[in-house]
mmCIF file of N, CA and C in Angstrom:
data_model
loop_
_atom_site.group_PDB
_atom_site.id
_atom_site.type_symbol
_atom_site.label_atom_id
_atom_site.label_comp_id
_atom_site.label_asym_id
_atom_site.label_seq_id
_atom_site.Cartn_x
_atom_site.Cartn_y
_atom_site.Cartn_z
ATOM 1 N N LEU P 137 94.520 83.898 75.805
ATOM 2 C CA LEU P 137 95.654 84.709 76.167
ATOM 3 C C LEU P 137 96.787 83.889 76.777
ATOM 4 N N GLN P 138 96.427 82.799 77.436
ATOM 5 C CA GLN P 138 97.482 81.968 78.011
ATOM 6 C C GLN P 138 98.376 81.408 76.911
ATOM 7 N N ALA P 139 97.768 81.023 75.791
ATOM 8 C CA ALA P 139 98.556 80.499 74.668
ATOM 9 C C ALA P 139 99.517 81.565 74.132
ATOM 10 N N THR P 140 99.079 82.808 74.085
ATOM 11 C CA THR P 140 99.937 83.910 73.632
ATOM 12 C C THR P 140 101.079 84.143 74.610
ATOM 13 N N ALA P 141 100.785 84.104 75.902
ATOM 14 C CA ALA P 141 101.827 84.268 76.914
ATOM 15 C C ALA P 141 102.847 83.129 76.824
ATOM 16 N N ASP P 142 102.367 81.916 76.580
ATOM 17 C CA ASP P 142 103.265 80.770 76.423
ATOM 18 C C ASP P 142 104.157 80.938 75.193
ATOM 19 N N TYR P 143 103.577 81.414 74.099
ATOM 20 C CA TYR P 143 104.362 81.646 72.879
ATOM 21 C C TYR P 143 105.420 82.717 73.121
ATOM 22 N N LEU P 144 105.032 83.802 73.794
ATOM 23 C CA LEU P 144 105.969 84.885 74.109
ATOM 24 C C LEU P 144 107.126 84.371 74.954
ATOM 25 N N THR P 145 106.826 83.550 75.938
ATOM 26 C CA THR P 145 107.861 82.988 76.803
ATOM 27 C C THR P 145 108.787 82.067 76.012
ATOM 28 N N SER P 146 108.223 81.220 75.159
ATOM 29 C CA SER P 146 109.031 80.314 74.339
ATOM 30 C C SER P 146 109.930 81.083 73.378
ATOM 31 N N TRP P 147 109.371 82.088 72.713
ATOM 32 C CA TRP P 147 110.146 82.893 71.773
ATOM 33 C C TRP P 147 111.274 83.617 72.501
ATOM 34 N N SER P 148 110.964 84.165 73.660
ATOM 35 C CA SER P 148 111.969 84.890 74.432
ATOM 36 C C SER P 148 113.115 83.973 74.846
ATOM 37 N N THR P 149 112.788 82.784 75.319
ATOM 38 C CA THR P 149 113.812 81.820 75.723
ATOM 39 C C THR P 149 114.678 81.417 74.537
ATOM 40 N N ALA P 150 114.062 81.175 73.388
ATOM 41 C CA ALA P 150 114.801 80.787 72.183
ATOM 42 C C ALA P 150 115.722 81.896 71.696
ATOM 43 N N ASN P 151 115.404 83.137 72.033
ATOM 44 C CA ASN P 151 116.209 84.279 71.594
ATOM 45 C C ASN P 151 117.057 84.868 72.721
ATOM 46 N N GLY P 152 117.250 84.095 73.784
ATOM 47 C CA GLY P 152 118.158 84.503 74.849
ATOM 48 C C GLY P 152 117.595 85.551 75.803
ATOM 49 N N LEU P 153 116.285 85.683 75.856
ATOM 50 C CA LEU P 153 115.655 86.657 76.746
ATOM 51 C C LEU P 153 114.899 85.924 77.849
ATOM 52 N N ILE P 154 114.651 86.616 78.938
ATOM 53 C CA ILE P 154 113.926 86.024 80.060
ATOM 54 C C ILE P 154 112.701 86.888 80.357
ATOM 55 N N VAL P 155 111.537 86.258 80.469
ATOM 56 C CA VAL P 155 110.317 86.956 80.869
ATOM 57 C C VAL P 155 110.125 86.693 82.356
ATOM 58 N N SER P 156 110.092 87.750 83.136
ATOM 59 C CA SER P 156 109.961 87.630 84.583
ATOM 60 C C SER P 156 108.498 87.773 84.984
ATOM 61 N N ALA P 157 107.930 86.730 85.562
ATOM 62 C CA ALA P 157 106.534 86.783 86.000
ATOM 63 C C ALA P 157 106.347 87.798 87.115
ATOM 64 N N SER P 158 107.370 88.009 87.940
ATOM 65 C CA SER P 158 107.237 88.963 89.044
ATOM 66 C C SER P 158 107.216 90.415 88.555
ATOM 67 N N LYS P 159 107.746 90.664 87.367
ATOM 68 C CA LYS P 159 107.737 92.021 86.814
ATOM 69 C C LYS P 159 106.635 92.230 85.779
ATOM 70 N N THR P 160 105.924 91.161 85.416
ATOM 71 C CA THR P 160 104.864 91.234 84.414
ATOM 72 C C THR P 160 103.531 91.510 85.082
ATOM 73 N N LYS P 161 102.777 92.447 84.538
ATOM 74 C CA LYS P 161 101.460 92.812 85.083
ATOM 75 C C LYS P 161 100.376 92.398 84.098
ATOM 76 N N ASP P 162 99.209 92.100 84.630
ATOM 77 C CA ASP P 162 98.053 91.670 83.854
ATOM 78 C C ASP P 162 96.918 92.658 84.144
ATOM 79 N N MET P 163 96.325 93.226 83.103
ATOM 80 C CA MET P 163 95.217 94.159 83.287
ATOM 81 C C MET P 163 94.043 93.700 82.438
ATOM 82 N N LEU P 164 92.896 93.580 83.061
ATOM 83 C CA LEU P 164 91.682 93.188 82.366
ATOM 84 C C LEU P 164 90.939 94.447 81.940
ATOM 85 N N LEU P 165 90.745 94.579 80.637
ATOM 86 C CA LEU P 165 89.952 95.689 80.104
ATOM 87 C C LEU P 165 88.632 95.128 79.640
ATOM 88 N N TYR P 166 87.560 95.739 80.056
ATOM 89 C CA TYR P 166 86.232 95.270 79.683
ATOM 90 C C TYR P 166 85.420 96.443 79.163
ATOM 91 N N PHE P 167 84.928 96.337 77.957
ATOM 92 C CA PHE P 167 84.139 97.385 77.325
ATOM 93 C C PHE P 167 82.662 97.034 77.445
ATOM 94 N N GLY P 168 82.113 97.182 78.601
ATOM 95 C CA GLY P 168 80.721 96.833 78.816
ATOM 96 C C GLY P 168 80.339 96.925 80.278
ATOM 97 N N ARG P 169 79.338 96.178 80.661
ATOM 98 C CA ARG P 169 78.839 96.213 82.029
ATOM 99 C C ARG P 169 78.862 94.822 82.656
ATOM 100 N N GLY P 170 78.964 94.823 83.981
ATOM 101 C CA GLY P 170 78.687 93.639 84.774
ATOM 102 C C GLY P 170 79.547 92.422 84.565
ATOM 103 N N ILE P 171 80.855 92.553 84.520
ATOM 104 C CA ILE P 171 81.718 91.375 84.424
ATOM 105 C C ILE P 171 82.245 91.045 85.823
ATOM 106 N N ASP P 172 82.256 89.775 86.146
ATOM 107 C CA ASP P 172 82.851 89.320 87.395
ATOM 108 C C ASP P 172 84.319 89.033 87.102
ATOM 109 N N ARG P 173 85.181 89.938 87.474
ATOM 110 C CA ARG P 173 86.604 89.837 87.144
ATOM 111 C C ARG P 173 87.268 88.611 87.758
ATOM 112 N N THR P 174 86.683 88.071 88.811
ATOM 113 C CA THR P 174 87.278 86.893 89.435
ATOM 114 C C THR P 174 87.100 85.634 88.591
ATOM 115 N N LEU P 175 86.176 85.652 87.633
ATOM 116 C CA LEU P 175 85.944 84.489 86.782
ATOM 117 C C LEU P 175 86.902 84.408 85.594
ATOM 118 N N VAL P 176 87.597 85.500 85.293
ATOM 119 C CA VAL P 176 88.538 85.518 84.170
ATOM 120 C C VAL P 176 89.853 84.901 84.642
ATOM 121 N N LYS P 177 90.322 83.887 83.904
ATOM 122 C CA LYS P 177 91.527 83.162 84.304
ATOM 123 C C LYS P 177 92.738 84.077 84.346
ATOM 124 N N ARG P 178 93.587 83.807 85.300
ATOM 125 C CA ARG P 178 94.834 84.551 85.452
ATOM 126 C C ARG P 178 95.874 83.993 84.486
ATOM 127 N N ILE P 179 96.807 84.826 84.082
ATOM 128 C CA ILE P 179 97.863 84.427 83.150
ATOM 129 C C ILE P 179 99.064 83.927 83.944
ATOM 130 N N GLU P 180 99.628 82.804 83.498
ATOM 131 C CA GLU P 180 100.806 82.223 84.140
ATOM 132 C C GLU P 180 102.010 82.322 83.212
ATOM 133 N N ILE P 181 103.151 82.615 83.804
ATOM 134 C CA ILE P 181 104.413 82.624 83.071
ATOM 135 C C ILE P 181 105.378 81.736 83.844
ATOM 136 N N ASN P 182 105.846 80.687 83.205
ATOM 137 C CA ASN P 182 106.755 79.714 83.828
ATOM 138 C C ASN P 182 106.186 79.177 85.143
ATOM 139 N N GLY P 183 104.891 78.938 85.185
ATOM 140 C CA GLY P 183 104.253 78.386 86.367
ATOM 141 C C GLY P 183 103.906 79.386 87.451
ATOM 142 N N ASN P 184 104.237 80.654 87.253
ATOM 143 C CA ASN P 184 103.938 81.705 88.229
ATOM 144 C C ASN P 184 102.816 82.594 87.703
ATOM 145 N N VAL P 185 101.865 82.913 88.565
ATOM 146 C CA VAL P 185 100.726 83.742 88.169
ATOM 147 C C VAL P 185 101.146 85.205 88.164
ATOM 148 N N THR P 186 100.771 85.933 87.100
ATOM 149 C CA THR P 186 101.094 87.359 87.022
ATOM 150 C C THR P 186 100.178 88.151 87.943
ATOM 151 N N GLU P 187 100.639 89.328 88.322
ATOM 152 C CA GLU P 187 99.846 90.214 89.181
ATOM 153 C C GLU P 187 98.810 90.937 88.332
ATOM 154 N N ARG P 188 97.555 90.929 88.767
ATOM 155 C CA ARG P 188 96.497 91.665 88.068
ATOM 156 C C ARG P 188 96.374 93.050 88.691
ATOM 157 N N VAL P 189 96.423 94.086 87.848
ATOM 158 C CA VAL P 189 96.357 95.463 88.335
ATOM 159 C C VAL P 189 95.144 96.168 87.728
ATOM 160 N N GLU P 190 94.676 97.210 88.389
ATOM 161 C CA GLU P 190 93.550 98.011 87.902
ATOM 162 C C GLU P 190 94.012 99.191 87.070
ATOM 163 N N SER P 191 95.245 99.655 87.308
ATOM 164 C CA SER P 191 95.813 100.744 86.511
ATOM 165 C C SER P 191 97.321 100.529 86.436
ATOM 166 N N TYR P 192 97.933 101.161 85.431
ATOM 167 C CA TYR P 192 99.362 100.997 85.219
ATOM 168 C C TYR P 192 99.904 102.246 84.548
ATOM 169 N N LYS P 193 101.086 102.671 84.958
ATOM 170 C CA LYS P 193 101.720 103.838 84.347
ATOM 171 C C LYS P 193 102.902 103.370 83.512
ATOM 172 N N ILE P 194 102.874 103.722 82.226
ATOM 173 C CA ILE P 194 103.970 103.372 81.325
ATOM 174 C C ILE P 194 104.300 104.592 80.471
ATOM 175 N N LEU P 195 105.561 104.964 80.469
ATOM 176 C CA LEU P 195 106.038 106.133 79.734
ATOM 177 C C LEU P 195 105.237 107.399 80.090
ATOM 178 N N GLY P 196 104.881 107.530 81.361
ATOM 179 C CA GLY P 196 104.184 108.720 81.834
ATOM 180 C C GLY P 196 102.695 108.746 81.563
ATOM 181 N N VAL P 197 102.155 107.670 80.996
ATOM 182 C CA VAL P 197 100.720 107.612 80.684
ATOM 183 C C VAL P 197 100.072 106.553 81.561
ATOM 184 N N TYR P 198 98.974 106.939 82.215
ATOM 185 C CA TYR P 198 98.231 105.992 83.036
ATOM 186 C C TYR P 198 97.205 105.257 82.181
ATOM 187 N N ILE P 199 97.166 103.938 82.321
ATOM 188 C CA ILE P 199 96.165 103.102 81.664
ATOM 189 C C ILE P 199 95.292 102.543 82.779
ATOM 190 N N ARG P 200 93.990 102.709 82.658
ATOM 191 C CA ARG P 200 93.071 102.216 83.684
ATOM 192 C C ARG P 200 92.160 101.153 83.084
ATOM 193 N N GLY P 201 91.823 100.142 83.879
ATOM 194 C CA GLY P 201 91.035 99.020 83.406
ATOM 195 C C GLY P 201 89.540 99.262 83.370
ATOM 196 N N LEU P 202 89.070 100.348 83.956
ATOM 197 C CA LEU P 202 87.631 100.610 83.997
ATOM 198 C C LEU P 202 87.254 101.576 82.877
ATOM 199 N N ILE P 203 87.004 101.035 81.717
ATOM 200 C CA ILE P 203 86.635 101.836 80.554
ATOM 201 C C ILE P 203 85.143 101.674 80.319
ATOM 202 N N GLN P 204 84.426 102.754 80.245
ATOM 203 C CA GLN P 204 82.972 102.707 80.130
ATOM 204 C C GLN P 204 82.534 102.895 78.673
ATOM 205 N N ILE P 205 82.680 101.867 77.885
ATOM 206 C CA ILE P 205 82.193 101.846 76.513
ATOM 207 C C ILE P 205 81.267 100.648 76.419
ATOM 208 N N TYR P 206 80.134 100.790 75.803
ATOM 209 C CA TYR P 206 79.118 99.749 75.863
ATOM 210 C C TYR P 206 79.029 98.942 74.574
ATOM 211 N N HIS P 207 80.004 98.072 74.351
ATOM 212 C CA HIS P 207 79.983 97.198 73.180
ATOM 213 C C HIS P 207 79.967 95.724 73.568
ATOM 214 N N GLY P 208 80.355 95.398 74.796
ATOM 215 C CA GLY P 208 80.341 94.015 75.251
ATOM 216 C C GLY P 208 81.590 93.220 74.926
ATOM 217 N N TYR P 209 82.723 93.873 74.698
ATOM 218 C CA TYR P 209 83.971 93.182 74.424
ATOM 219 C C TYR P 209 84.829 93.201 75.675
ATOM 220 N N HIS P 210 85.673 92.189 75.830
ATOM 221 C CA HIS P 210 86.649 92.244 76.902
ATOM 222 C C HIS P 210 87.961 91.657 76.415
ATOM 223 N N MET P 211 89.034 92.097 77.015
ATOM 224 C CA MET P 211 90.355 91.593 76.665
ATOM 225 C C MET P 211 91.258 91.791 77.864
ATOM 226 N N SER P 212 92.399 91.186 77.826
ATOM 227 C CA SER P 212 93.386 91.352 78.881
ATOM 228 C C SER P 212 94.674 91.792 78.224
ATOM 229 N N ILE P 213 95.389 92.645 78.916
ATOM 230 C CA ILE P 213 96.645 93.156 78.387
ATOM 231 C C ILE P 213 97.761 92.694 79.304
ATOM 232 N N ILE P 214 98.846 92.223 78.729
ATOM 233 C CA ILE P 214 100.010 91.851 79.509
ATOM 234 C C ILE P 214 100.960 93.032 79.461
ATOM 235 N N LEU P 215 101.298 93.575 80.619
ATOM 236 C CA LEU P 215 102.191 94.726 80.702
ATOM 237 C C LEU P 215 103.494 94.329 81.338
#
């Protein structure tokens, strides 16, 4: 995911846009049991670590990181 964040930042800079690390949120979604969230690396933008949140509201919809589906997949979302 860090490589994707780096690509997003590079593309944004090349197209005259700025990605603000202070306004960017990081949410870890895990579809399974027993993950130690502290072991998952944090995402950096321009040398600044993004804030990790447990829930986020966008366009009136709440997204929560605690999803109880038992497949064993995990991912992180940049908001």
